[in-house]
mmCIF file of C-alpha atoms and ligand atoms in Angstrom:
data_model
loop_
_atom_site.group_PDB
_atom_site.id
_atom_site.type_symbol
_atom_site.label_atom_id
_atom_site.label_comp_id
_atom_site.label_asym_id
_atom_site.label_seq_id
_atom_site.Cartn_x
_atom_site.Cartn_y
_atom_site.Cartn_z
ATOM 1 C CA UNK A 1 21.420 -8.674 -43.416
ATOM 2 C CA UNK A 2 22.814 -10.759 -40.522
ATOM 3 C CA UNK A 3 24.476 -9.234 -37.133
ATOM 4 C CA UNK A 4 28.634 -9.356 -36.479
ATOM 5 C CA UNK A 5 29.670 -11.823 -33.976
ATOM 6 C CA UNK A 6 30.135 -9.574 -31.270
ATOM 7 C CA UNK A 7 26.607 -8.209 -31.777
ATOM 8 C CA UNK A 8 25.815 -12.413 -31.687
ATOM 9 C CA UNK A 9 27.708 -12.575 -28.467
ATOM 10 C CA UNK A 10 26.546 -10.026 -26.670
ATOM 11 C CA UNK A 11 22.747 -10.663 -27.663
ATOM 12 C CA UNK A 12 23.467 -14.312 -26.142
ATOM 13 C CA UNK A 13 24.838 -12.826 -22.901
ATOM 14 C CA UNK A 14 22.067 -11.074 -22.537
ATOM 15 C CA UNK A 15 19.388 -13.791 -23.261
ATOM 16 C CA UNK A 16 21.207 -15.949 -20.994
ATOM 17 C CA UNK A 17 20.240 -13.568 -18.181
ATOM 18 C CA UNK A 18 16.939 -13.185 -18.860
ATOM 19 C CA UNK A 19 16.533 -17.057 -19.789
ATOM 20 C CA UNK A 20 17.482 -17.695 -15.997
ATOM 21 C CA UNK A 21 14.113 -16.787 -14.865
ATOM 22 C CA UNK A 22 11.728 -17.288 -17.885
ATOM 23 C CA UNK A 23 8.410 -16.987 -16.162
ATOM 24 C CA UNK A 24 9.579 -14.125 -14.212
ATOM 25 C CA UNK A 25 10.648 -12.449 -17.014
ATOM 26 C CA UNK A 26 7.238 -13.552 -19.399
ATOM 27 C CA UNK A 27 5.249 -11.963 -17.445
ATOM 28 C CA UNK A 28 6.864 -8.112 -17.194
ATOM 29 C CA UNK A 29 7.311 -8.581 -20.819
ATOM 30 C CA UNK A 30 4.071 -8.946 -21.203
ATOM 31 C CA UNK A 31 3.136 -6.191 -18.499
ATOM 32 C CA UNK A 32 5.131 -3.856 -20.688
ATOM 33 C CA UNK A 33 3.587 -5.101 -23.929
ATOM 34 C CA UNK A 34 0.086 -4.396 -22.810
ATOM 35 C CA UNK A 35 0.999 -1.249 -20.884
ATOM 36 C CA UNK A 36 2.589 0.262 -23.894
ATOM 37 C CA UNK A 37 0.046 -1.088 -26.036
ATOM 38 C CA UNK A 38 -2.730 -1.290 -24.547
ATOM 39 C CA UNK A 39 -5.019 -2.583 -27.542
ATOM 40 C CA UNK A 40 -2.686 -5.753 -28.063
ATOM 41 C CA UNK A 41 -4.740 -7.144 -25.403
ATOM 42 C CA UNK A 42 -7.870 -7.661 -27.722
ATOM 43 C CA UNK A 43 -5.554 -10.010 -29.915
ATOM 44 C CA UNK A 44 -5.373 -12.929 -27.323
ATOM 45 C CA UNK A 45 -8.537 -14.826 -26.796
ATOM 46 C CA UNK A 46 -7.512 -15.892 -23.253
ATOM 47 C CA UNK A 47 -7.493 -11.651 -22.137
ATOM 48 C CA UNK A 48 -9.693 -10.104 -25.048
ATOM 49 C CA UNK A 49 -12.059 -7.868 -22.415
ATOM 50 C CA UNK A 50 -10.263 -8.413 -19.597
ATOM 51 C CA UNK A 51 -8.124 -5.163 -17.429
ATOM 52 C CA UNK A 52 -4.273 -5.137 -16.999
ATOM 53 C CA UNK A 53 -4.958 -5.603 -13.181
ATOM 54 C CA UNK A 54 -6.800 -9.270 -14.249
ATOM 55 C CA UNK A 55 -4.309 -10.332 -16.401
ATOM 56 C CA UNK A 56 -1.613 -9.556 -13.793
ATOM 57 C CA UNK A 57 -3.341 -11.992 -11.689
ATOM 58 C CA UNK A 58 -4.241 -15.380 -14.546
ATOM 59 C CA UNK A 59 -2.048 -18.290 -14.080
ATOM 60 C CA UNK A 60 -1.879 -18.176 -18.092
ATOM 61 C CA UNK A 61 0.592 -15.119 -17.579
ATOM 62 C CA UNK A 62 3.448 -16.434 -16.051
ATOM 63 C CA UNK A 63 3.131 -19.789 -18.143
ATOM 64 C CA UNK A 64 2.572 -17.842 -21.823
ATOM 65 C CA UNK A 65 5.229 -15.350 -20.547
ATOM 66 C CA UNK A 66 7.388 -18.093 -20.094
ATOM 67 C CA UNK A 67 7.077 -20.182 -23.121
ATOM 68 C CA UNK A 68 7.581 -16.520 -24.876
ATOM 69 C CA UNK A 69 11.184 -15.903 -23.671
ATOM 70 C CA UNK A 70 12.325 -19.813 -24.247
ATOM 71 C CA UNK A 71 11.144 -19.033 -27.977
ATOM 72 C CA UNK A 72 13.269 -15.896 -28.078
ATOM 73 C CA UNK A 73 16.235 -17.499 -26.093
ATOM 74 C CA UNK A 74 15.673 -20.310 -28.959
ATOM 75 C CA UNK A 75 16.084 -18.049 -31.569
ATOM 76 C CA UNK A 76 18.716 -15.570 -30.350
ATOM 77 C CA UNK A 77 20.774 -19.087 -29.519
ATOM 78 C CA UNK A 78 20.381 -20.367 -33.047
ATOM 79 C CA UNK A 79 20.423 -16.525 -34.634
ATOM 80 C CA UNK A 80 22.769 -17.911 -37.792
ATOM 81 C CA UNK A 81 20.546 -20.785 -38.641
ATOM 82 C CA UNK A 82 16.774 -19.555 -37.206
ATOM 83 C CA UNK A 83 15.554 -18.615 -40.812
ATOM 84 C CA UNK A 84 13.425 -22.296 -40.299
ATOM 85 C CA UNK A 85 11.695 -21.327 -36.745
ATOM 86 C CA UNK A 86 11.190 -17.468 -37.401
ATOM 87 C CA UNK A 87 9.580 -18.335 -41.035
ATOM 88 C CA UNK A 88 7.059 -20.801 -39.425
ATOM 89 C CA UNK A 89 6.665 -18.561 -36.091
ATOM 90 C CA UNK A 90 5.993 -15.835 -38.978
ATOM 91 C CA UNK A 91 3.260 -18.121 -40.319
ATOM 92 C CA UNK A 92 1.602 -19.104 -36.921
ATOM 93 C CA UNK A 93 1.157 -15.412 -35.632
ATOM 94 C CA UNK A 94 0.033 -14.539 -39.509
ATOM 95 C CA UNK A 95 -2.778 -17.707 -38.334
ATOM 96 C CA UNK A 96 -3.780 -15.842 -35.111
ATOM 97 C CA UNK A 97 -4.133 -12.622 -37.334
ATOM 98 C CA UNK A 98 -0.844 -10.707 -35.925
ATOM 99 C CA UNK A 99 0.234 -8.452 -38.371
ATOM 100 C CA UNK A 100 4.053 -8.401 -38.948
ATOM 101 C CA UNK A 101 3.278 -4.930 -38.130
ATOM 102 C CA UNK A 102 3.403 -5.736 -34.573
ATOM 103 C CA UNK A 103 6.545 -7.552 -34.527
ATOM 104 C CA UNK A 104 8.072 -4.288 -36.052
ATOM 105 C CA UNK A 105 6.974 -2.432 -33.044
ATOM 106 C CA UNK A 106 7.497 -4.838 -30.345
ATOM 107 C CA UNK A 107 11.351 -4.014 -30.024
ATOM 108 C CA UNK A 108 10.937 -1.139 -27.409
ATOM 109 C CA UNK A 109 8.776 -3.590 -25.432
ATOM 110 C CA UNK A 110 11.718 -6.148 -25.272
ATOM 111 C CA UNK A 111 14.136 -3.548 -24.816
ATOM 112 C CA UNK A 112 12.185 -1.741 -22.049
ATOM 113 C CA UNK A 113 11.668 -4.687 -20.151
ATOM 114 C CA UNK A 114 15.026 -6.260 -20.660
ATOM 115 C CA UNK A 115 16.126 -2.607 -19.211
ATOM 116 C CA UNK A 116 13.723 -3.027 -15.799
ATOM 117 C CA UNK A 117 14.521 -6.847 -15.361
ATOM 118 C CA UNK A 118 18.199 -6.452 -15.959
ATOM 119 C CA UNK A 119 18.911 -2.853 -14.611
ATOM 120 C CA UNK A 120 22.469 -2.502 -14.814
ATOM 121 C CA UNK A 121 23.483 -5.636 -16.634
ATOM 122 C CA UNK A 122 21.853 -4.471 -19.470
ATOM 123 C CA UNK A 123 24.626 -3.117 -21.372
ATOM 124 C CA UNK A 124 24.890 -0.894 -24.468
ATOM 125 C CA UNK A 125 26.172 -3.523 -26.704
ATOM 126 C CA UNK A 126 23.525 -5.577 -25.547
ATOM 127 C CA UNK A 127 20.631 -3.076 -26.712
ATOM 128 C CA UNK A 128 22.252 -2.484 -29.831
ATOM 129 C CA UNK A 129 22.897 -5.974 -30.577
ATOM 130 C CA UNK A 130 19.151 -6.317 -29.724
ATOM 131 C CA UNK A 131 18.266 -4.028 -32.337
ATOM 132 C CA UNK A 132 20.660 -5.027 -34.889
ATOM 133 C CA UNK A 133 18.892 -8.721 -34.627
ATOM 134 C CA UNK A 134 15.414 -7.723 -34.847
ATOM 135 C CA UNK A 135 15.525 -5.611 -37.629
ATOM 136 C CA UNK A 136 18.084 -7.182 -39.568
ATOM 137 C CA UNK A 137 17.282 -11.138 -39.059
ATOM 138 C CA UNK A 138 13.960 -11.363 -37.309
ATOM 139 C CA UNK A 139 11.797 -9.109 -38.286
ATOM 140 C CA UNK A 140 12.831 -10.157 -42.270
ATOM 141 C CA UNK A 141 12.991 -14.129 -41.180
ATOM 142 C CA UNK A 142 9.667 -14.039 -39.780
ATOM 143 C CA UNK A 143 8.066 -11.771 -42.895
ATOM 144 C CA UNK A 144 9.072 -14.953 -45.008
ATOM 145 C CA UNK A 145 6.355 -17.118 -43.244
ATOM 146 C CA UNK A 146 3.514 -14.217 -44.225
HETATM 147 C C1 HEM B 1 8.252 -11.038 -28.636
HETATM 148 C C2 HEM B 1 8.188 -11.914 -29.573
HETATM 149 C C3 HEM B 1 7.206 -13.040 -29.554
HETATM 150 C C4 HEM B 1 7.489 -14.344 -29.350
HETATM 151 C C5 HEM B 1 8.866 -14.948 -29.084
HETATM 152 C C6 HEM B 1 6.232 -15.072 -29.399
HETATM 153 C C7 HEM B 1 6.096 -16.445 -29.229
HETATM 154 C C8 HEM B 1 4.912 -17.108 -29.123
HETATM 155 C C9 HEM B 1 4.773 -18.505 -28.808
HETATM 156 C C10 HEM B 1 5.936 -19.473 -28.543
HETATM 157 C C11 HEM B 1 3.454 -18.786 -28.794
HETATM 158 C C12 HEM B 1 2.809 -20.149 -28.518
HETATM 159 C C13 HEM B 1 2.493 -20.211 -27.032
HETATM 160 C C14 HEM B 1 1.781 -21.452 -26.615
HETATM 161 O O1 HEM B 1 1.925 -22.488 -27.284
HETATM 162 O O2 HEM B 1 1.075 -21.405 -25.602
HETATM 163 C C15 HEM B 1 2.743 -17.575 -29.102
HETATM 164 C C16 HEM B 1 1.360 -17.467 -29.144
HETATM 165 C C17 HEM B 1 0.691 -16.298 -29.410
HETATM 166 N N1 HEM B 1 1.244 -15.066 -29.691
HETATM 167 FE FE1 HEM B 1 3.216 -14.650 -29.761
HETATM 168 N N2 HEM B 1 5.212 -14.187 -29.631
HETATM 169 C C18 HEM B 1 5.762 -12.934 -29.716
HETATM 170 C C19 HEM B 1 5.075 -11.749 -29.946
HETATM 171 C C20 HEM B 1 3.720 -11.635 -30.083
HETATM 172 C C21 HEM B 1 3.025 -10.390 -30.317
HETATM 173 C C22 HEM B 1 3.691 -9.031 -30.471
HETATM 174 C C23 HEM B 1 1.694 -10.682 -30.365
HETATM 175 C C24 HEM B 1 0.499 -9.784 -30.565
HETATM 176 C C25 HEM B 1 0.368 -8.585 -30.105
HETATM 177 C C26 HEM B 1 1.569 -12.135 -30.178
HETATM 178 C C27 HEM B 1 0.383 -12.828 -30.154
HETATM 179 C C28 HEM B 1 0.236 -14.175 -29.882
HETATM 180 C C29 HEM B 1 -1.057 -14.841 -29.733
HETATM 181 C C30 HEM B 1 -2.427 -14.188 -29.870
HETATM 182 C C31 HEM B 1 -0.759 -16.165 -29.429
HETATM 183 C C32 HEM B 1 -1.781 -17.287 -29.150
HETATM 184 C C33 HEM B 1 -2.162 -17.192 -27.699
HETATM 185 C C34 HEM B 1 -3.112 -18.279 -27.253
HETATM 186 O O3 HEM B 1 -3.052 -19.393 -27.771
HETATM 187 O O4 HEM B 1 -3.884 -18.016 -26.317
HETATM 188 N N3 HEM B 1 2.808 -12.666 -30.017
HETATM 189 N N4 HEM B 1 3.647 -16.563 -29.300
#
């Protein structure tokens, strides 16, 4: 199951935004993550222990946070050939035992935050293409590394 190409366009319009500011961006996303969620936080060795207030305040935020929304930008730019990167991404979070599991439930994260970074810009084309992508080619192309 792949996503139309307005669903591709808009989804690119929208990364495009949020790629402006990557670090920015990294970190509310994961704010939100560990805010919505807050027993994700026991899955990263750096902040296993550690309260939301401490992890607002690492360096390691900003810099993860930003290496996280390059690798989405990467994929949403490339979402017609990104079976390659999502399989071995699939593999690599399988290594750091993340269930797929969470990458099922990690879309109203991204939309939530995409939502408070964006505010207005964030369309309804762009949420739905959003959705449309991670269930229908991420999600799947990153169960194929499991
Ligand atoms: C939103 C989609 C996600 C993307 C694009 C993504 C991407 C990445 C990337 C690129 C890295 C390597 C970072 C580095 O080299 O420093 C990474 C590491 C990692 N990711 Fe993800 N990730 C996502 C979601 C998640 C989720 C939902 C979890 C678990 C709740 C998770 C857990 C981890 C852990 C534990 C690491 C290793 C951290 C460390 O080395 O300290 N990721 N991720």
């Amino acid at each position: 199951m792949g996503i139309s190409a307005d669903q591709a366009k808009a989804l690119k319009d929208c990364i495009a935004v949020v790629a402006q500011n990557p670090d920015g961006n990294g970190k509310a996303l994961f704010i939100k993550m560990f805010e919505m969620n807050p027993g994700w936080v026991e899955k990263f060795p750096a902040w296993k222990g550690k309260s939301l207030d401490e992890i607002k305040a690492s360096d390691k935020i900003t810099n993860h946070g930003g290496k996280v929304i390059n690798e989405l930008a990467n994929w949403i730019n490339n979402i017609d050939s990104a079976s390659g990167i999502l399989k071995s991404q699939g593999t690599a979070h399988k290594g750091r035992s993340i269930g797929i599991e969470y990458f099922e439930n990690v879309l109203p994260v991204i939309d939530a935050t995409f939502a408070q970074q964006m505010g207005g810009a964030y369309t309804a084309a762009m949420k739905d293409a959003l959705k449309a992508a991670w269930t229908g080619v991420i999600v799947p192309g990153m169960k194929a590394g499991y």
